[in-house]
Amino acid sequence: MKAESQASSTTIYSRVNVSMVSLKWGDILSTLLPGALALLVSPHIFHCLMVI
Amino acid sequence: MKNLDKINVPSGVALLIAATLAGGVLEAFTRITWEPLWLNRKCPIPNILGKIDTKNLDLYERGVQSSYKYATFYANFAWAIVLLFVGRLFTGAALFSMANLILGLVFMLLLDASYVQWTYFVNYLKRVFEKEW
């Protein structure tokens, strides 16, 4: 009975090893590199849009 | 951009942040257009989120990093190529030129690669989680 109540009060913690803020190579690849190219050409576009 | 050799650490960090934000906009465009309107219609992704637990979480993460991230990378780069194309037009480049033809071919190649990588991701999910189907 005692063991039973002990077992029922035991809390099992399971750790999930994933974080929303973890920076992986895939994130850099998929976001930073295309963004760098977009950043490189965006001044030309903005400049011309301002003129128009 | 003309004086890259004069960029110091703070402005380099600022450029990194700006590039990340610009990439985030491209990624958002991929998420709301390319992914649901083309990729998911051509090759529907199985709903396996309910099957993920602490035992197979690493396998799921591996599939995301090795396939899904490449699918988004190719698509994001394709949109950046479109921006490059538009930027060239604004600066007075001819519409029909060899450079624009190459940009068009690269654009098609990137979108096709994105679709192929998406099918890899979907097949990976199906095979890894097929025991639980």
XYZ file of N, CA and C in Angstrom:
555
model
N 0.838 -1.214 0.000
C 0.000 0.000 0.000
C 0.868 1.258 0.000
N 1.924 1.183 0.860
C 2.827 2.321 0.968
C 3.571 2.516 -0.371
N 4.039 1.373 -0.918
C 4.765 1.439 -2.198
C 3.866 1.971 -3.304
N 2.586 1.576 -3.221
C 1.618 2.009 -4.230
C 1.425 3.538 -4.196
N 1.285 4.061 -2.955
C 1.080 5.505 -2.837
C 2.343 6.260 -3.229
N 3.517 5.620 -2.938
C 4.776 6.246 -3.323
C 4.879 6.335 -4.850
N 4.472 5.237 -5.494
C 4.560 5.197 -6.964
C 3.626 6.206 -7.591
N 2.443 6.361 -6.999
C 1.479 7.286 -7.587
C 1.908 8.741 -7.405
N 2.727 9.007 -6.363
C 3.131 10.390 -6.144
C 4.438 10.730 -6.863
N 5.030 9.714 -7.514
C 6.284 9.969 -8.215
C 6.001 10.689 -9.530
N 6.710 11.768 -9.732
C 6.549 12.527 -10.974
C 7.711 12.200 -11.911
N 7.367 11.854 -13.120
C 8.405 11.526 -14.098
C 8.618 12.729 -14.994
N 9.843 13.216 -14.995
C 10.192 14.339 -15.859
C 10.883 13.822 -17.106
N 10.383 14.162 -18.247
C 11.079 13.795 -19.486
C 11.547 15.073 -20.167
N 12.813 15.106 -20.470
C 13.381 16.321 -21.060
C 13.307 16.251 -22.576
N 12.873 17.297 -23.164
C 12.826 17.395 -24.618
C 13.972 18.292 -25.062
N 14.881 17.703 -25.810
C 16.103 18.422 -26.148
C 15.964 19.229 -27.440
N 14.928 20.016 -27.495
C 14.749 20.877 -28.652
C 14.379 22.259 -28.157
N 15.003 23.258 -28.726
C 14.703 24.620 -28.310
C 14.327 25.435 -29.534
N 13.384 26.319 -29.367
C 12.967 27.163 -30.478
C 14.049 28.172 -30.856
N 14.954 28.450 -29.925
C 15.970 29.463 -30.207
C 17.310 28.858 -30.612
N 17.373 27.532 -30.718
C 18.649 26.930 -31.095
C 18.970 27.276 -32.543
N 20.201 27.681 -32.767
C 20.624 28.074 -34.104
C 21.418 26.934 -34.726
N 20.915 26.404 -35.801
C 21.580 25.283 -36.457
C 22.036 25.721 -37.836
N 22.884 24.892 -38.441
C 23.413 25.203 -39.753
C 22.288 25.384 -40.767
N 21.242 24.558 -40.642
C 20.117 24.648 -41.566
C 19.419 25.996 -41.505
N 19.358 26.580 -40.308
C 18.724 27.895 -40.167
C 19.552 28.963 -40.864
N 20.871 28.878 -40.683
C 21.761 29.851 -41.331
C 21.667 29.707 -42.840
N 21.682 28.451 -43.279
C 21.625 28.176 -44.722
C 20.329 28.696 -45.334
N 19.206 28.372 -44.689
C 17.919 28.663 -45.320
C 17.485 30.109 -45.156
N 18.014 30.810 -44.181
C 17.551 32.177 -43.930
C 18.614 33.230 -44.219
N 19.802 33.027 -43.649
C 20.819 34.084 -43.708
C 21.377 34.293 -45.108
N 21.704 33.208 -45.817
C 22.331 33.363 -47.134
C 21.389 33.993 -48.168
N 20.139 33.495 -48.305
C 19.223 34.198 -49.222
C 18.943 35.629 -48.776
N 18.883 35.841 -47.448
C 18.655 37.192 -46.943
C 19.799 38.119 -47.288
N 21.030 37.601 -47.266
C 22.188 38.422 -47.617
C 22.107 38.858 -49.081
N 21.687 37.947 -49.946
C 21.542 38.306 -51.368
C 20.433 39.339 -51.547
N 19.316 39.140 -50.840
C 18.204 40.099 -50.921
C 18.635 41.462 -50.408
N 19.430 41.448 -49.340
C 19.920 42.698 -48.773
C 20.845 43.415 -49.750
N 21.598 42.633 -50.486
C 22.555 43.190 -51.447
C 21.855 43.944 -52.573
N 20.702 43.413 -53.015
C 20.019 44.026 -54.160
C 18.913 44.995 -53.743
N 18.500 44.931 -52.472
C 17.364 45.762 -52.059
C 17.633 47.271 -52.168
N 18.868 47.781 -51.925
C 19.069 49.228 -52.078
C 18.730 49.725 -53.475
N 19.082 48.939 -54.504
C 18.769 49.335 -55.882
C 17.256 49.467 -56.063
N 16.521 48.467 -55.563
C 15.062 48.450 -55.737
C 14.427 49.620 -54.986
N 14.841 49.797 -53.713
C 14.257 50.879 -52.917
C 14.565 52.243 -53.534
N 15.794 52.381 -54.003
C 16.191 53.654 -54.609
C 15.310 53.973 -55.817
N 15.123 52.971 -56.675
C 14.312 53.192 -57.878
C 12.839 53.413 -57.533
N 12.344 52.723 -56.513
C 10.942 52.923 -56.101
C 10.741 54.334 -55.553
N 11.741 54.847 -54.850
C 11.639 56.212 -54.309
C 11.596 57.235 -55.449
N 12.374 56.959 -56.484
C 12.410 57.872 -57.623
C 11.068 57.886 -58.340
N 10.474 56.672 -58.470
C 9.172 56.561 -59.136
C 8.111 57.265 -58.294
N 27.685 49.271 -49.189
C 28.040 48.014 -49.846
C 29.279 48.168 -50.723
N 29.547 49.435 -51.139
C 30.710 49.646 -51.990
C 32.009 49.610 -51.189
N 31.909 49.900 -49.876
C 33.106 49.946 -49.043
C 33.099 48.797 -48.039
N 33.150 47.587 -48.530
C 33.069 46.428 -47.643
C 34.283 46.337 -46.726
N 35.444 46.834 -47.210
C 36.651 46.740 -46.392
C 36.608 47.695 -45.199
N 35.697 48.667 -45.206
C 35.607 49.622 -44.107
C 34.568 49.227 -43.056
N 33.956 48.056 -43.255
C 32.923 47.617 -42.301
C 33.601 47.153 -41.014
N 33.164 47.715 -39.869
C 33.707 47.284 -38.578
C 32.763 46.267 -37.939
N 33.115 45.861 -36.719
C 32.342 44.790 -36.070
C 30.879 45.186 -35.836
N 30.592 46.353 -35.262
C 29.174 46.701 -35.044
C 28.356 46.744 -36.333
N 28.925 47.353 -37.368
C 28.152 47.401 -38.618
C 28.059 46.018 -39.256
N 29.069 45.166 -39.019
C 28.984 43.782 -39.503
C 27.869 43.019 -38.817
N 27.759 43.225 -37.508
C 26.661 42.581 -36.761
C 25.316 43.112 -37.248
N 25.263 44.426 -37.485
C 24.015 45.030 -37.979
C 23.648 44.450 -39.350
N 24.657 44.244 -40.193
C 24.395 43.646 -41.507
C 23.896 42.207 -41.374
N 24.498 41.470 -40.423
C 24.040 40.091 -40.186
C 22.581 40.065 -39.751
N 22.236 40.970 -38.839
C 20.847 41.038 -38.362
C 19.922 41.417 -39.514
N 20.363 42.407 -40.322
C 19.524 42.833 -41.447
C 19.348 41.699 -42.458
N 20.440 40.950 -42.711
C 20.346 39.823 -43.642
C 19.419 38.740 -43.096
N 19.481 38.509 -41.784
C 18.594 37.516 -41.169
C 17.136 37.946 -41.285
N 16.889 39.243 -41.045
C 15.511 39.746 -41.148
C 15.003 39.660 -42.593
N 15.883 40.031 -43.541
C 15.485 39.931 -44.953
C 15.211 38.470 -45.325
N 16.061 37.564 -44.817
C 15.840 36.138 -45.050
C 14.543 35.664 -44.413
N 14.205 36.250 -43.263
C 12.946 35.897 -42.604
C 11.741 36.281 -43.440
N 11.857 37.423 -44.120
C 10.757 37.839 -45.007
C 10.617 36.857 -46.176
N 11.769 36.459 -46.740
C 11.721 35.477 -47.835
C 11.126 34.160 -47.343
N 11.519 33.770 -46.140
C 11.011 32.523 -45.554
C 9.495 32.606 -45.338
N 9.042 33.769 -44.883
C 7.601 33.965 -44.687
C 6.862 33.815 -46.015
N 7.447 34.371 -47.070
C 6.831 34.249 -48.395
C 6.762 32.778 -48.827
N 7.843 32.054 -48.540
C 7.849 30.619 -48.853
C 6.755 29.887 -48.088
N 6.609 30.226 -46.803
C 5.634 29.543 -45.945
C 4.193 29.785 -46.383
N 3.903 31.011 -46.823
C 2.493 31.318 -47.112
C 2.126 31.088 -48.576
N 3.100 30.910 -49.445
C 2.761 30.699 -50.863
C 3.292 29.364 -51.386
N 4.599 29.251 -51.489
C 5.216 28.099 -52.156
C 4.878 26.776 -51.452
N 4.970 26.789 -50.129
C 4.775 25.550 -49.383
C 3.328 25.038 -49.439
N 2.329 25.860 -49.082
C 0.958 25.334 -49.113
C 0.353 25.246 -50.505
N 0.721 26.180 -51.386
C 0.054 26.243 -52.692
C 0.685 25.320 -53.736
N 1.949 24.957 -53.558
C 2.580 24.090 -54.552
C 3.091 22.782 -53.928
N 4.011 22.907 -52.986
C 4.670 21.711 -52.442
C 3.673 20.768 -51.784
N 2.846 21.319 -50.910
C 1.925 20.457 -50.162
C 0.799 19.904 -51.039
N 0.529 20.577 -52.154
C -0.501 20.069 -53.060
C 0.066 18.962 -53.946
N 1.309 19.157 -54.387
C 1.941 18.159 -55.251
C 2.345 16.917 -54.470
N 2.806 17.128 -53.251
C 3.286 16.018 -52.427
C 2.885 16.289 -50.979
N 1.667 15.864 -50.584
C 1.162 16.197 -49.236
C 2.027 15.598 -48.126
N 2.243 16.394 -47.122
C 3.061 15.939 -45.991
C 2.177 15.174 -45.010
N 2.647 14.003 -44.530
C 1.815 13.253 -43.574
C 1.776 13.969 -42.216
N 0.657 13.846 -41.549
C 0.518 14.483 -40.238
C 1.088 13.559 -39.168
N 2.371 13.719 -38.882
C 3.016 12.810 -37.933
C 3.341 13.503 -36.604
N 2.886 14.737 -36.459
C 3.232 15.465 -35.239
C 2.733 14.754 -33.980
N 1.595 14.068 -34.110
C 1.059 13.337 -32.971
C 1.860 12.094 -32.629
N 2.705 11.647 -33.570
C 3.502 10.426 -33.348
C 4.870 10.738 -32.734
N 5.206 12.008 -32.651
C 6.535 12.368 -32.171
C 6.578 12.303 -30.649
N 7.585 11.612 -30.140
C 7.806 11.589 -28.703
C 9.305 11.717 -28.443
N 9.698 11.504 -27.191
C 11.113 11.705 -26.849
C 12.022 10.695 -27.535
N 11.460 9.533 -27.952
C 12.301 8.506 -28.580
C 12.639 8.841 -30.029
N 11.670 9.374 -30.739
C 11.924 9.611 -32.168
C 12.076 11.098 -32.513
N 12.178 11.931 -31.496
C 12.298 13.370 -31.742
C 13.571 13.713 -32.519
N 14.667 13.022 -32.182
C 15.935 13.274 -32.878
C 15.836 12.931 -34.358
N 15.118 11.832 -34.651
C 14.953 11.428 -36.057
C 14.157 12.483 -36.822
N 13.130 13.005 -36.181
C 12.326 14.052 -36.821
C 13.174 15.290 -37.078
N 13.941 15.658 -36.044
C 14.797 16.844 -36.161
C 15.833 16.659 -37.279
N 16.340 15.425 -37.398
C 17.319 15.143 -38.447
C 16.695 15.305 -39.830
N 15.464 14.868 -39.969
C 14.769 15.030 -41.255
C 14.544 16.491 -41.592
N 14.194 17.268 -40.565
C 13.979 18.699 -40.787
C 15.276 19.368 -41.238
N 16.366 19.050 -40.529
C 17.631 19.714 -40.836
C 18.237 19.264 -42.164
N 18.071 17.987 -42.508
C 18.744 17.481 -43.708
C 17.905 17.616 -44.971
N 16.590 17.765 -44.832
C 15.757 17.865 -46.026
C 14.899 19.126 -46.058
N 14.123 19.332 -45.007
C 13.181 20.454 -45.027
C 13.901 21.792 -45.130
N 15.002 21.926 -44.390
C 15.735 23.196 -44.416
C 16.308 23.471 -45.798
N 16.699 22.408 -46.513
C 17.199 22.603 -47.875
C 16.062 23.000 -48.814
N 14.881 22.423 -48.600
C 13.721 22.796 -49.424
C 13.421 24.289 -49.262
N 13.466 24.778 -48.027
C 13.210 26.204 -47.806
C 14.377 27.053 -48.302
N 15.605 26.526 -48.164
C 16.774 27.268 -48.641
C 16.685 27.520 -50.148
N 16.385 26.473 -50.911
C 16.297 26.622 -52.369
C 15.179 27.598 -52.744
N 14.038 27.483 -52.073
C 12.918 28.375 -52.390
C 13.260 29.821 -52.025
N 13.840 30.012 -50.838
C 14.204 31.377 -50.425
C 15.212 31.981 -51.392
N 16.162 31.154 -51.838
C 17.160 31.657 -52.772
C 16.516 32.005 -54.110
N 15.498 31.252 -54.495
C 14.790 31.553 -55.745
C 14.127 32.930 -55.664
N 13.517 33.250 -54.507
C 12.882 34.579 -54.363
C 13.946 35.669 -54.357
N 15.105 35.375 -53.758
C 16.193 36.363 -53.773
C 16.680 36.593 -55.204
N 16.665 35.529 -56.022
C 17.046 35.665 -57.432
C 16.039 36.563 -58.163
N 14.753 36.427 -57.812
C 13.729 37.296 -58.405
C 14.018 38.756 -58.047
N 14.369 38.993 -56.775
C 14.719 40.356 -56.363
C 15.924 40.872 -57.139
N 16.893 39.990 -57.345
C 18.078 40.374 -58.118
C 17.684 40.750 -59.543
N 16.780 39.960 -60.109
C 16.279 40.220 -61.461
C 15.565 41.575 -61.525
N 14.689 41.822 -60.549
C 13.945 43.093 -60.515
C 14.906 44.259 -60.308
N 15.879 44.057 -59.434
C 16.873 45.097 -59.195
C 17.654 45.437 -60.449
N 17.987 44.403 -61.232
C 18.701 44.632 -62.495
C 17.833 45.429 -63.466
N 16.539 45.100 -63.511
C 15.646 45.824 -64.418
C 15.551 47.301 -64.012
N 15.479 47.539 -62.683
C 15.383 48.914 -62.202
C 16.630 49.726 -62.527
N 17.766 49.024 -62.586
C 19.010 49.753 -62.865
C 19.255 49.903 -64.363
N 18.289 49.514 -65.178
C 18.377 49.780 -66.607
C 18.910 48.643 -67.454
N 19.050 47.452 -66.879
C 19.538 46.314 -67.665
C 18.468 45.878 -68.659
N 18.904 45.346 -69.794
C 17.962 44.895 -70.815
C 17.187 43.674 -70.310
N 15.900 43.612 -70.688
C 15.059 42.494 -70.232
C 15.552 41.170 -70.802
N 15.826 41.183 -72.116
C 16.277 39.948 -72.767
C 17.794 40.005 -72.930
N 18.478 39.453 -71.960
C 19.935 39.418 -72.021
C 20.403 38.051 -71.530
N 21.663 37.754 -71.789
C 22.191 36.460 -71.378
C 22.169 36.312 -69.854
N 22.493 37.402 -69.161
C 22.502 37.354 -67.690
C 21.110 37.054 -67.144
N 20.084 37.689 -67.732
C 18.720 37.434 -67.269
C 18.261 36.025 -67.616
N 18.733 35.514 -68.761
C 18.415 34.130 -69.128
C 19.008 33.167 -68.093
N 20.245 33.438 -67.704
C 20.895 32.597 -66.685
C 20.150 32.703 -65.361
N 19.743 33.921 -64.997
C 18.978 34.103 -63.750
C 17.667 33.311 -63.806
N 17.016 33.336 -64.974
C 15.772 32.580 -65.130
C 15.996 31.085 -64.987
N 17.075 30.599 -65.585
C 17.385 29.169 -65.482
C 17.719 28.783 -64.042
N 18.485 29.643 -63.364
C 18.826 29.377 -61.964
C 17.559 29.370 -61.107
N 16.642 30.294 -61.401
C 15.371 30.372 -60.674
C 14.580 29.062 -60.807
N 14.474 28.569 -62.059
C 13.745 27.311 -62.286
C 14.445 26.145 -61.594
N 15.773 26.143 -61.685
C 16.558 25.073 -61.060
C 16.341 25.047 -59.551
N 16.340 26.217 -58.932
C 16.177 26.304 -57.478
C 14.793 25.832 -57.039
N 13.771 26.238 -57.790
C 12.418 25.807 -57.420
C 12.251 24.295 -57.604
N 12.861 23.753 -58.665
C 12.791 22.309 -58.881
C 13.540 21.568 -57.767
N 14.709 22.098 -57.393
C 15.475 21.485 -56.306
C 14.696 21.541 -54.998
N 13.978 22.640 -54.785
C 13.163 22.762 -53.580
C 12.081 21.677 -53.546
N 11.450 21.440 -54.703
C 10.404 20.413 -54.768
C 10.993 19.018 -54.522
N 12.156 18.751 -55.157
C 12.800 17.438 -54.977
C 13.156 17.218 -53.505
N 13.706 18.263 -52.880
C 14.084 18.133 -51.475
C 12.853 17.953 -50.587
N 11.765 18.572 -50.968
C 10.502 18.403 -50.222
C 10.025 16.948 -50.300
N 10.129 16.337 -51.501
C 9.718 14.933 -51.637
C 10.620 14.038 -50.792
N 11.924 14.377 -50.699
C 12.826 13.622 -49.812
C 12.326 13.699 -48.379
N 11.914 14.896 -47.974
C 11.450 15.101 -46.597
C 10.191 14.287 -46.321
N 9.246 14.343 -47.247
C 7.990 13.604 -47.069
C 8.256 12.101 -47.034
N 9.104 11.602 -47.956
C 9.423 10.174 -47.961
C 10.160 9.759 -46.698
N 11.030 10.631 -46.226
C 11.762 10.345 -44.985
C 10.774 10.183 -43.825
N 9.829 11.119 -43.718
C 8.850 11.047 -42.626
C 8.032 9.765 -42.715
N 7.627 9.408 -43.948
C 6.804 8.211 -44.117
C 7.569 6.952 -43.723
N 8.855 6.889 -44.120
C 9.626 5.679 -43.848
C 10.037 5.573 -42.387
N 10.378 6.705 -41.784
C 10.811 6.663 -40.382
C 9.645 6.324 -39.469
N 8.485 6.877 -39.784
C 7.335 6.691 -38.900
C 6.356 5.660 -39.433
N 6.792 4.849 -40.424
C 5.841 3.936 -41.051
C 5.357 2.846 -40.093
N 6.171 2.494 -39.084
C 5.751 1.476 -38.119
C 4.520 1.925 -37.340
N 4.424 3.240 -37.219
C 3.327 3.763 -36.400
C 2.128 4.172 -37.239
N 2.177 3.883 -38.577
C 1.041 4.260 -39.419
C -0.096 3.274 -39.261
